[in-house]
Tab-separated table of C-alpha atoms in Angstrom:
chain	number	residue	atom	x	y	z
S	259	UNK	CA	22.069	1.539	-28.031
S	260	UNK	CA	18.284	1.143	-27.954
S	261	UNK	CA	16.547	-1.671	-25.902
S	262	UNK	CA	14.452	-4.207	-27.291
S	263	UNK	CA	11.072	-4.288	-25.668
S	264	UNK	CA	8.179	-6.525	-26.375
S	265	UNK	CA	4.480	-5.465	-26.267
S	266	UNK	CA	1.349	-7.529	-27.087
S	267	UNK	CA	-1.313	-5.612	-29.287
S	268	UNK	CA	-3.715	-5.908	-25.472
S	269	UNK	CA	-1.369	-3.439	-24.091
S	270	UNK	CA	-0.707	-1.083	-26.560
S	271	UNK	CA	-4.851	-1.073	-27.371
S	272	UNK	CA	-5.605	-0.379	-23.358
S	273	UNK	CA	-2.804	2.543	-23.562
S	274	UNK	CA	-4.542	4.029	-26.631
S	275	UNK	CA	-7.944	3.421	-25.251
S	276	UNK	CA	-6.923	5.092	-21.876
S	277	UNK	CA	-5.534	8.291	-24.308
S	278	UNK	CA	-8.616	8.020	-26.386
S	279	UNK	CA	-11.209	8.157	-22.770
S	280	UNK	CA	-9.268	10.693	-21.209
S	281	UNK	CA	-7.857	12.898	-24.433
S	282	UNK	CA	-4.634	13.175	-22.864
S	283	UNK	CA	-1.169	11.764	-23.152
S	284	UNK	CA	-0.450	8.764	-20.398
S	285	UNK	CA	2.154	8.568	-18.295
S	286	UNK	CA	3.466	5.434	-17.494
S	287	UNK	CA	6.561	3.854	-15.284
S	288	UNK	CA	8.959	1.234	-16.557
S	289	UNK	CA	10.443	-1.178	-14.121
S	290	UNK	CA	14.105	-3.489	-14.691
S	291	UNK	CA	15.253	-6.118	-12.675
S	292	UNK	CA	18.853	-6.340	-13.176
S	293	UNK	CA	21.261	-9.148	-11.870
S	294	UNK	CA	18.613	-11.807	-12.562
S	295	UNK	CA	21.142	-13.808	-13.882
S	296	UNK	CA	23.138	-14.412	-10.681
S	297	UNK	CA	20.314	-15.788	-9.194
S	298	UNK	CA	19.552	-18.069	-11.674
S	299	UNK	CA	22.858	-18.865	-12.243
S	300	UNK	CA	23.198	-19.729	-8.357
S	301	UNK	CA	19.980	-20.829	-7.035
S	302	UNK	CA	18.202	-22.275	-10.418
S	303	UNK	CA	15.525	-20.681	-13.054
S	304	UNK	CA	13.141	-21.658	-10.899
S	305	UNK	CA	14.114	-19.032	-8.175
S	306	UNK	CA	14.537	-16.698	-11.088
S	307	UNK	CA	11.039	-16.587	-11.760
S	308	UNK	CA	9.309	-17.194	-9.104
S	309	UNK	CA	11.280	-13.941	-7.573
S	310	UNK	CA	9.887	-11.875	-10.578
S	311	UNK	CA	6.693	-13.425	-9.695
S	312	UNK	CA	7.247	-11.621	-6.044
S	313	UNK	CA	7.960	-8.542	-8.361
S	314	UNK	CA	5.110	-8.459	-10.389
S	315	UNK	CA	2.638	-9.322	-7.265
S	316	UNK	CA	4.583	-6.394	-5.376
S	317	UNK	CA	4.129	-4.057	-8.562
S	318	UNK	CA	0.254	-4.836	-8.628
S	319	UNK	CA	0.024	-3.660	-5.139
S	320	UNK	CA	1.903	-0.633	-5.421
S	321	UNK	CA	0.035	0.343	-8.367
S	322	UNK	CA	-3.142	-0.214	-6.949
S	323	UNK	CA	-2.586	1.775	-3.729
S	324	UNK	CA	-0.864	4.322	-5.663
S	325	UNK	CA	-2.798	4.659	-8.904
S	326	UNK	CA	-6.241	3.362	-8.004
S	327	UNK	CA	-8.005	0.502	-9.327
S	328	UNK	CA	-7.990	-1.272	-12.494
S	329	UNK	CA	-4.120	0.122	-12.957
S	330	UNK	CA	-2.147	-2.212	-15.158
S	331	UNK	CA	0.886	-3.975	-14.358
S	332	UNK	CA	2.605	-5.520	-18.015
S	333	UNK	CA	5.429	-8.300	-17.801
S	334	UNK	CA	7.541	-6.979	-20.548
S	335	UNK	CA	10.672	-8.662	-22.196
S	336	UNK	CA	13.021	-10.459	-19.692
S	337	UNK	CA	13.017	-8.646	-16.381
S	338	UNK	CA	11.037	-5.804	-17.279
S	339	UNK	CA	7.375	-4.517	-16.275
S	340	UNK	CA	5.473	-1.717	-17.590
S	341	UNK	CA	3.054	0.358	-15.205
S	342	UNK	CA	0.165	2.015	-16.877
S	343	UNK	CA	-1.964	3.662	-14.388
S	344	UNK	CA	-5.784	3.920	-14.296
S	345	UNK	CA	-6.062	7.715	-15.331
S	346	UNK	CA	-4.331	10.235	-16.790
S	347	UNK	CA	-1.077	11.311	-14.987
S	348	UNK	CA	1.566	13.724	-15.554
S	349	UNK	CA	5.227	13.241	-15.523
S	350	UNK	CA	6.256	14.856	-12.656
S	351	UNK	CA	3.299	12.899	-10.207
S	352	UNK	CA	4.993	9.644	-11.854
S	353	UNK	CA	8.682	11.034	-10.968
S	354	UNK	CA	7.578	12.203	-7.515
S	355	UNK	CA	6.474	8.041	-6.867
S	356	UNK	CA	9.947	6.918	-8.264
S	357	UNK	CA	11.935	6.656	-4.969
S	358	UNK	CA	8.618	5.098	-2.814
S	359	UNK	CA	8.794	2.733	-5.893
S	360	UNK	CA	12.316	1.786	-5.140
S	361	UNK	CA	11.687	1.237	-1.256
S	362	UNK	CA	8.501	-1.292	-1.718
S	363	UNK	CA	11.099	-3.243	-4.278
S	364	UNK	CA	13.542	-2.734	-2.002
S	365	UNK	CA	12.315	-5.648	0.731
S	366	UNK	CA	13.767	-8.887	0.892
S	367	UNK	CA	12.540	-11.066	-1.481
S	368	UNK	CA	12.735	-15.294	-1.363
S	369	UNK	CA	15.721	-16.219	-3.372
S	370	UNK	CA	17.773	-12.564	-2.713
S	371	UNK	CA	17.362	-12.364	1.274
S	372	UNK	CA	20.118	-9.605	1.146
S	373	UNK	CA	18.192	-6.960	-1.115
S	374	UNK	CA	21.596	-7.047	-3.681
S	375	UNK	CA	18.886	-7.282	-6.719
S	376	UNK	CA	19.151	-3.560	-8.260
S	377	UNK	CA	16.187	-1.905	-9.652
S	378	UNK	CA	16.625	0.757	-12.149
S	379	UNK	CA	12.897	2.681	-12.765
S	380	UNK	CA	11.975	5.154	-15.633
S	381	UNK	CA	8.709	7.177	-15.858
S	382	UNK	CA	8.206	8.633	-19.177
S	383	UNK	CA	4.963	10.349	-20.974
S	384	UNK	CA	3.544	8.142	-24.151
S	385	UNK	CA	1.890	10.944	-26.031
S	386	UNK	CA	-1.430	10.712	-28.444
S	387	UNK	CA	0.914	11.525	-31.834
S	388	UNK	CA	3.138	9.062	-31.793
S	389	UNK	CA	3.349	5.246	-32.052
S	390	UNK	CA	3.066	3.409	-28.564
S	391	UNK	CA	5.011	1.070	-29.009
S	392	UNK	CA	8.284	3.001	-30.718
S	393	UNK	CA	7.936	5.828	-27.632
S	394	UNK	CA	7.943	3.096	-24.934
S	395	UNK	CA	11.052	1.574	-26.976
S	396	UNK	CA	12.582	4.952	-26.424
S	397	UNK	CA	11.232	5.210	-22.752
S	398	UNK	CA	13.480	1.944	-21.834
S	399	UNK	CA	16.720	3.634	-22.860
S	400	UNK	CA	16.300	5.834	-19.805
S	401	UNK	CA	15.874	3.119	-17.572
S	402	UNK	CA	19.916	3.634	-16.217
S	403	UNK	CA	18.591	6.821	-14.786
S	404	UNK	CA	18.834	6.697	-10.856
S	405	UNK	CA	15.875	7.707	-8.833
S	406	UNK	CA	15.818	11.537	-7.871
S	407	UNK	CA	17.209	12.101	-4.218
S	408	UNK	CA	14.525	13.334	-1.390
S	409	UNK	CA	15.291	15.000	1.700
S	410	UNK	CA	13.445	16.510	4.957
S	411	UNK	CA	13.062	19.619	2.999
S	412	UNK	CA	10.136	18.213	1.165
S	413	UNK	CA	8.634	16.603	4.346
S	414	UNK	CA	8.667	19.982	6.585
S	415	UNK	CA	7.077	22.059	3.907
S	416	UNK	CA	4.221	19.967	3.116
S	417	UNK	CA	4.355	19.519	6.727
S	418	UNK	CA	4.268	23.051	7.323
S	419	UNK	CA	1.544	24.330	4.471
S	420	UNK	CA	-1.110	21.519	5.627
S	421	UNK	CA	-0.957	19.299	2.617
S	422	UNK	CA	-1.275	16.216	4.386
S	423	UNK	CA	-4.630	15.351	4.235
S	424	UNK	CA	-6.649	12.167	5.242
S	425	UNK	CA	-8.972	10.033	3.042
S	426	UNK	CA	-10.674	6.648	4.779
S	427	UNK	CA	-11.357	3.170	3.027
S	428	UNK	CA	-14.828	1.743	4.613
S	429	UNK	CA	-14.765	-1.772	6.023
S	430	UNK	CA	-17.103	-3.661	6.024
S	431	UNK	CA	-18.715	-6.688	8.299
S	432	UNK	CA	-18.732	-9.632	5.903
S	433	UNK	CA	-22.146	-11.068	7.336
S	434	UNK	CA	-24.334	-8.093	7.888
S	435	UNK	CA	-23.147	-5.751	5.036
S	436	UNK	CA	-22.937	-2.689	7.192
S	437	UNK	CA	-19.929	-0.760	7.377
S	438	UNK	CA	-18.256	-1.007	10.624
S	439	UNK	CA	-14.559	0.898	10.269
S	440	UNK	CA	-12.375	2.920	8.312
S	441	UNK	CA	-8.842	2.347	7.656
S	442	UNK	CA	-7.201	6.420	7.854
S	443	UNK	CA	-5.221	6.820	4.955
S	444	UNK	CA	-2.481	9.385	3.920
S	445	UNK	CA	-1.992	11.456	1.407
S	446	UNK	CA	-0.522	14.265	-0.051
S	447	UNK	CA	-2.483	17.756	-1.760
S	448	UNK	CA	0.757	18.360	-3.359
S	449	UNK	CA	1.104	22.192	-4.689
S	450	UNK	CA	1.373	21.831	-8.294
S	451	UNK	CA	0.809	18.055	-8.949
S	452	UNK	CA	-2.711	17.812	-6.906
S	453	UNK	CA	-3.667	14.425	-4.721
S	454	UNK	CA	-0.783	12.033	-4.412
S	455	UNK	CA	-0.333	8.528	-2.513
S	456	UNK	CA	1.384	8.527	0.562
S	457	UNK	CA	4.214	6.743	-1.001
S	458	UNK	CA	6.443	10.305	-1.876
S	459	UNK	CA	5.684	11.229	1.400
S	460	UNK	CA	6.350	8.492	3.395
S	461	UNK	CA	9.742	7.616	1.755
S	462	UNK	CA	10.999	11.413	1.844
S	463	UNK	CA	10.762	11.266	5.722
S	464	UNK	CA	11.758	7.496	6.065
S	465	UNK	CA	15.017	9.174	4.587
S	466	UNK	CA	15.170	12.392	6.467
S	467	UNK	CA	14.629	10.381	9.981
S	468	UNK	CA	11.296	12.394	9.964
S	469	UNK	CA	8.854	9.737	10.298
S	470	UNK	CA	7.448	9.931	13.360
S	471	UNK	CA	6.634	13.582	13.161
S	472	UNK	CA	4.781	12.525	9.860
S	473	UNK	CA	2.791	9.995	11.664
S	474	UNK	CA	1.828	12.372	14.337
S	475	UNK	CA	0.838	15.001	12.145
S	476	UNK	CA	-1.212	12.546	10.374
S	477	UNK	CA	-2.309	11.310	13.744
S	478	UNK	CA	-3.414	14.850	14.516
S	479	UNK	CA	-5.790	15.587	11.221
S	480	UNK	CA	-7.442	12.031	11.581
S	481	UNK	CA	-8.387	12.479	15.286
S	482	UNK	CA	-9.722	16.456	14.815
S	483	UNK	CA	-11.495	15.338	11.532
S	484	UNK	CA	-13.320	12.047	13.818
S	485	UNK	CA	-14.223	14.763	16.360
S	486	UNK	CA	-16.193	16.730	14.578
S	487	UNK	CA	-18.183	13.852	12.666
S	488	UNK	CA	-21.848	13.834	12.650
S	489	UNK	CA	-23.712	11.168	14.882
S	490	UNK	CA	-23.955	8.569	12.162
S	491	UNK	CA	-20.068	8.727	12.039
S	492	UNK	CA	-19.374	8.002	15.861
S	493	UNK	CA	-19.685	4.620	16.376
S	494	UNK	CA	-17.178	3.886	13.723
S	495	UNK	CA	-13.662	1.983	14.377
S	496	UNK	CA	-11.062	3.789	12.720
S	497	UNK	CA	-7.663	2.456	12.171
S	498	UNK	CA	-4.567	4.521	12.253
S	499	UNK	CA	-1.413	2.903	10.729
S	500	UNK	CA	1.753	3.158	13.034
S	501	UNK	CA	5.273	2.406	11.977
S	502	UNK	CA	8.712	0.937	13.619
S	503	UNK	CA	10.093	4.015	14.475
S	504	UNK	CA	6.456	5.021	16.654
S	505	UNK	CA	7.424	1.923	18.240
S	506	UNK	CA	10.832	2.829	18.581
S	507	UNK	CA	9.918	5.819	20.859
S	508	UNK	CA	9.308	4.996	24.917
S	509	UNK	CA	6.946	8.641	24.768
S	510	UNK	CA	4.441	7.204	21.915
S	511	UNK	CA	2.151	5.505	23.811
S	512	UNK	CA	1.460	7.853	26.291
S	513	UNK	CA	1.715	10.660	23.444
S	514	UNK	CA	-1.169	8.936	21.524
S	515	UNK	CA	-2.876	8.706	24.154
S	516	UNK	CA	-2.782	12.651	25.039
S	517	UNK	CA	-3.212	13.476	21.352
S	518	UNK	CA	-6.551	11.463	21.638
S	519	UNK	CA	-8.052	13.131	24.894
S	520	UNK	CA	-6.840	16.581	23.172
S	521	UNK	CA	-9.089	15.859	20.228
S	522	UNK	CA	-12.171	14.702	22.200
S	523	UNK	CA	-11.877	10.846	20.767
S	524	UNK	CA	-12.780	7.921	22.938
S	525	UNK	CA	-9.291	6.000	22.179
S	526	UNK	CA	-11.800	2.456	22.381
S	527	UNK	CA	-12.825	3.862	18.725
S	528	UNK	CA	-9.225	3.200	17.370
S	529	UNK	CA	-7.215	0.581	15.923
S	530	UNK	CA	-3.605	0.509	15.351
S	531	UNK	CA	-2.302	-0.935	12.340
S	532	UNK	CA	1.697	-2.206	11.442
S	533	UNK	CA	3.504	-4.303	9.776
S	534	UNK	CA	5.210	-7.652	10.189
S	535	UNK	CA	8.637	-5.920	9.407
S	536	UNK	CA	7.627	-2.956	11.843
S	537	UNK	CA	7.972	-5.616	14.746
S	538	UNK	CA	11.787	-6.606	13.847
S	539	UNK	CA	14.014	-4.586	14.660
S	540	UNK	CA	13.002	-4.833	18.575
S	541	UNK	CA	10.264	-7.514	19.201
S	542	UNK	CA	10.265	-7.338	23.126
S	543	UNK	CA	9.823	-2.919	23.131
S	544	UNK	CA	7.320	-3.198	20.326
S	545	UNK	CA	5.358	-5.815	22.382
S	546	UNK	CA	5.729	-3.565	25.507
S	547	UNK	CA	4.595	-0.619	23.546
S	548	UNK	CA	1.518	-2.615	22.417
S	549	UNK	CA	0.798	-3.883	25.205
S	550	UNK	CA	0.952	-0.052	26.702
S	551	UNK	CA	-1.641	1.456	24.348
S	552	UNK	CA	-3.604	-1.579	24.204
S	553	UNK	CA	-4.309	-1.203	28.129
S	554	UNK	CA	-5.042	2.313	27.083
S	555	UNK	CA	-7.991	1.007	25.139
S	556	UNK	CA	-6.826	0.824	21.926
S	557	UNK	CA	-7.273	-2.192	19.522
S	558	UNK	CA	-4.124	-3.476	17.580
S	559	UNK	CA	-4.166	-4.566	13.984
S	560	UNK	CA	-1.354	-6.734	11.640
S	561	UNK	CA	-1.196	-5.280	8.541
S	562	UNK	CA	-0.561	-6.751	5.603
S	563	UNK	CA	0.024	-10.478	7.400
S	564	UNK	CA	1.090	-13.066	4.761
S	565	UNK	CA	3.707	-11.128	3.152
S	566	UNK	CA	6.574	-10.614	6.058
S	567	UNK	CA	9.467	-12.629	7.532
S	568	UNK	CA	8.066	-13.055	10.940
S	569	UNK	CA	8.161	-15.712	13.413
S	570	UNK	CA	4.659	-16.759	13.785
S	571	UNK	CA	5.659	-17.737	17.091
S	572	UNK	CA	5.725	-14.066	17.714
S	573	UNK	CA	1.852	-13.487	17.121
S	574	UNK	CA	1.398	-15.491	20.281
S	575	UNK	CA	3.406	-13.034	22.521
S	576	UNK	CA	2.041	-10.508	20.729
S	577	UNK	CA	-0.991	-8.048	21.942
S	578	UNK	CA	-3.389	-8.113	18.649
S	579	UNK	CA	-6.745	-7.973	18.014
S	580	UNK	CA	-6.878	-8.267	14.212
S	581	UNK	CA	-4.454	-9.729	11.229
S	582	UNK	CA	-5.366	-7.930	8.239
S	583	UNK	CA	-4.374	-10.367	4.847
S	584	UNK	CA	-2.663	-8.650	2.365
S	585	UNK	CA	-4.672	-7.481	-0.781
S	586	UNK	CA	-1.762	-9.309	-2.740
S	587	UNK	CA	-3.829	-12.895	-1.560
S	588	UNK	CA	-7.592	-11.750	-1.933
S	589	UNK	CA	-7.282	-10.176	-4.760
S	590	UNK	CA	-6.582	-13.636	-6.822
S	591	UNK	CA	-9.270	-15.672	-4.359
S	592	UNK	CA	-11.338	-16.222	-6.828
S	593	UNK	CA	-8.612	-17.795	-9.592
S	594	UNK	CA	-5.782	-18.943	-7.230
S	595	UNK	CA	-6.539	-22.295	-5.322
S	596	UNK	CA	-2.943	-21.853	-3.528
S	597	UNK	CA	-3.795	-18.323	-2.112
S	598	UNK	CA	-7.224	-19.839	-0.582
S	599	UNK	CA	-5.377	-22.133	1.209
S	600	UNK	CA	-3.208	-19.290	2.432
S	601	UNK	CA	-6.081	-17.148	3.247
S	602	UNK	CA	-7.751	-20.591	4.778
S	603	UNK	CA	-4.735	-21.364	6.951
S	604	UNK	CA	-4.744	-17.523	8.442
S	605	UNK	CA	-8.474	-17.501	9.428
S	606	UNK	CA	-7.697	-20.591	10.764
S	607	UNK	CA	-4.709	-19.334	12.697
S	608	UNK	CA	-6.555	-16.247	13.645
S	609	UNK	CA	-9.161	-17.859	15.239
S	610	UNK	CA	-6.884	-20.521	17.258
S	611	UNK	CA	-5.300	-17.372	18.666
S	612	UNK	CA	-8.544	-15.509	19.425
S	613	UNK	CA	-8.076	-12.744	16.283
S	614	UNK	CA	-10.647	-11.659	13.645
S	615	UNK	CA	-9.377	-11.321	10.242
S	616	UNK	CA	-9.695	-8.777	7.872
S	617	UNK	CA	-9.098	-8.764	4.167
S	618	UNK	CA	-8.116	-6.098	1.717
S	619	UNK	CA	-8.628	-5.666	-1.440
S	620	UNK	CA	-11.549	-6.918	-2.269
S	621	UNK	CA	-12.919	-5.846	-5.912
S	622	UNK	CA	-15.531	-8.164	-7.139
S	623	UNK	CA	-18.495	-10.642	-5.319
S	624	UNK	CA	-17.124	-13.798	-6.276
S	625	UNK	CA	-13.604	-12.880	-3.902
S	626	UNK	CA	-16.181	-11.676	-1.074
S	627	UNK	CA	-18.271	-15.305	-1.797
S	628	UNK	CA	-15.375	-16.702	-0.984
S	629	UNK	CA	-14.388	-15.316	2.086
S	630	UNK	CA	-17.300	-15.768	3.316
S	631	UNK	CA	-16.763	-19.573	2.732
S	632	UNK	CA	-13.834	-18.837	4.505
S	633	UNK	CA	-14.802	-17.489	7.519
S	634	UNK	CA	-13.568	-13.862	7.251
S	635	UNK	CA	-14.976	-11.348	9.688
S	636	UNK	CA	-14.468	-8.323	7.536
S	637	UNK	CA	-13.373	-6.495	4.197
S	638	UNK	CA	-12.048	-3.164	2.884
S	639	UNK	CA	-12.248	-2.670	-1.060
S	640	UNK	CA	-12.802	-0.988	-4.248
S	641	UNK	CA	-16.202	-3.411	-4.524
S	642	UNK	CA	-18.071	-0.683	-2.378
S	643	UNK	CA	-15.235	2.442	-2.321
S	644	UNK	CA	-11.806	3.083	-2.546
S	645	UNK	CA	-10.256	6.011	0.051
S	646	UNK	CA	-12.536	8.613	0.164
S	647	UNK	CA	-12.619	12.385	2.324
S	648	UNK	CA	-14.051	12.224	5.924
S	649	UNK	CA	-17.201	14.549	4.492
S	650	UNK	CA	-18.619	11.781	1.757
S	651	UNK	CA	-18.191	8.872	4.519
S	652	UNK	CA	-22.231	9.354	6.081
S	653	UNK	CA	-23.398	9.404	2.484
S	654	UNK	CA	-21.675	5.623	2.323
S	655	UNK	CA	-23.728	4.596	5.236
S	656	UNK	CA	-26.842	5.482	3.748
């Protein structure tokens, strides 16, 4: 029995328009949120939407990390979103994102603590002959489809043939304009389906317990690639992105650290970046490990602060140098007077504890007006460049 599924005339128009520019057929992903009605049968409509609010904000990040900017993100009929991403993509690159899809839905959310929501995802192709609307009817019928499985298989051979490859987001000091960092960023030169996010990647060896060798190998291109950069290059801070099972190892530290002197790379030029939820698991070892590489010279980072479920109690133990707000809040600074007071309160926060704050996400002047206003010390966003290869980063400083 066919779904119903409503679309405004905007959305249809930007898919046609997209098909027109690019004179190809669009891929897009749809997105259901099932079980919505036990929470709003339990804790209230209110919860109800405000978690699909948590959806939709967590949809609009994935998309724009994944998909690159000016991706759309389409609240659909009941608990259903349509992804439309900014250029042409085929069906297997939108299949290959399905299960790294699943995982950033997968997080607790306020008002389902315990993860029991279930999320069914179906990418489909919407094709330049037929009616938009009637083919994304048809696309929601495969929405009970589960998410392809992944295993260590994929992870070793891209592993193993070099297709992990690097590309680094500028940052930028919020005063001066200059560009002071890069944040290292993952990818994946996949065989037949070309660049890809990290997202595949990263969820295949979350899966196959193969994370940490990803990191390192990922470790391992960054620090060869900042070796050989040209003079301009070598005063840059670049941050490397770290996960809970790095911190789960006693050897990583001291590892890193070898990896670095290997490579030629002052390990004062580095920042390490992770996440609230990276910190869980084992608070006390991850501070010990951080406190370990931070002695080694390194600089540690937050990433993504605003968004996790930990103690802020624990930032004072912790040994960090930066809290990095999630693109999530800065990308709605300019429209959104509850996320300045967020942002407000962290640079507030950061600077009681000694930090400097950066922000992601940045995209137009009036957001980077405001955090100026707001004290930020620095920004990373699609306003000046998105990710880009090691090799067009001195043409950036120019």
């Amino acid at each position: 029995m066919n779904r119903t599924i409503d679309l405004d005339a905007d959305c249809v128009r930007h898919i046609e328009s997209l098909q027109a520019r690019a004179d190809a057929d669009i891929g897009v992903i749809l997105v259901q949120v099932d079980q919505l009605a036990r929470i709003n049968n339990s804790a209230g409509t209110e919860t109800g939407d405000a978690l699909l609010e948590e959806v939709a904000r967590r949809l609009e990040n994935f998309a724009g990390d994944e998909f690159g900017h000016g991706s759309l993100v389409e609240r659909l009929d009941g608990p259903r979103f349509l992804i439309v991403p900014s250029m042409p993509l085929s069906l297997g690159a939108l299949r290959a994102q399905e299960r790294a899809l699943h995982v950033a839905l997968a997080e607790p959310m306020v008002g389902d603590p315990n993860g029991r929501l279930a999320i069914r995802i179906a990418a489909s192709l919407v094709t330049r002959e037929d009616d938009v609307a009637s083919q994304l009817r048809t696309a929601s019928d495969q929405l009970g489809r589960p998410a392809s499985a992944r295993d260590g298989a994929m992870v070793n051979s891209a592993l193993s043939h070099n297709e992990v490859v690097i590309h680094y987001q500028p940052q930028y000091d919020v005063a001066t304009g200059a560009m002071t960092g890069v944040e290292a960023l993952l990818r994946w030169q996949h065989p037949e389906l070309g660049l890809l996010g990290a997202g595949p990647l990263v969820t295949a060896a979350r899966a196959a317990r193969l994370e940490r060798e990803l990191t390192e190998h990922a470790h391992r291109v960054a620090l060869a690639e900042m070796a050989g950069w040209p003079r301009g290059l070598s005063k840059l801070r670049v941050s490397l992105n770290i996960t809970a099972a790095d911190l789960g190892d006693p050897d990583f530290a001291d590892r890193f650290a070898m990896m670095a002197k290997w490579a030629g790379v002052d390990v004062d030029r580095i920042t390490l970046e992770l996440t609230e939820q990276a910190m869980l698991s084992d608070p006390a070892s991850a501070a010990a490990q951080l406190a370990q590489l931070r002695a080694l010279g390194c600089a540690i980072a937050i990433d993504d602060f605003g968004t996790g479920y930990s103690s802020l109690s624990l930032l004072a133990r912790l040994p960090i140098d930066y809290l990095k707000i999630d693109s999530g809040f800065t990308r709605s600074l300019d429209g959104s007077d509850r996320d300045r007071i967020v942002v407000r309160a962290i640079v507030d926060l950061a600077r009681a504890l000694g930090l400097l704050v950066v922000a992601e996400g940045i995209e137009n002047e009036r957001q980077l007006a405001r955090l100026t206003d707001l004290g930020v010390a620095t920004w990373q966003g699609f306003l000046k460049s998105g990710p880009v290869p090691g090799e067009q980063l001195q043409a950036l400083m120019e």
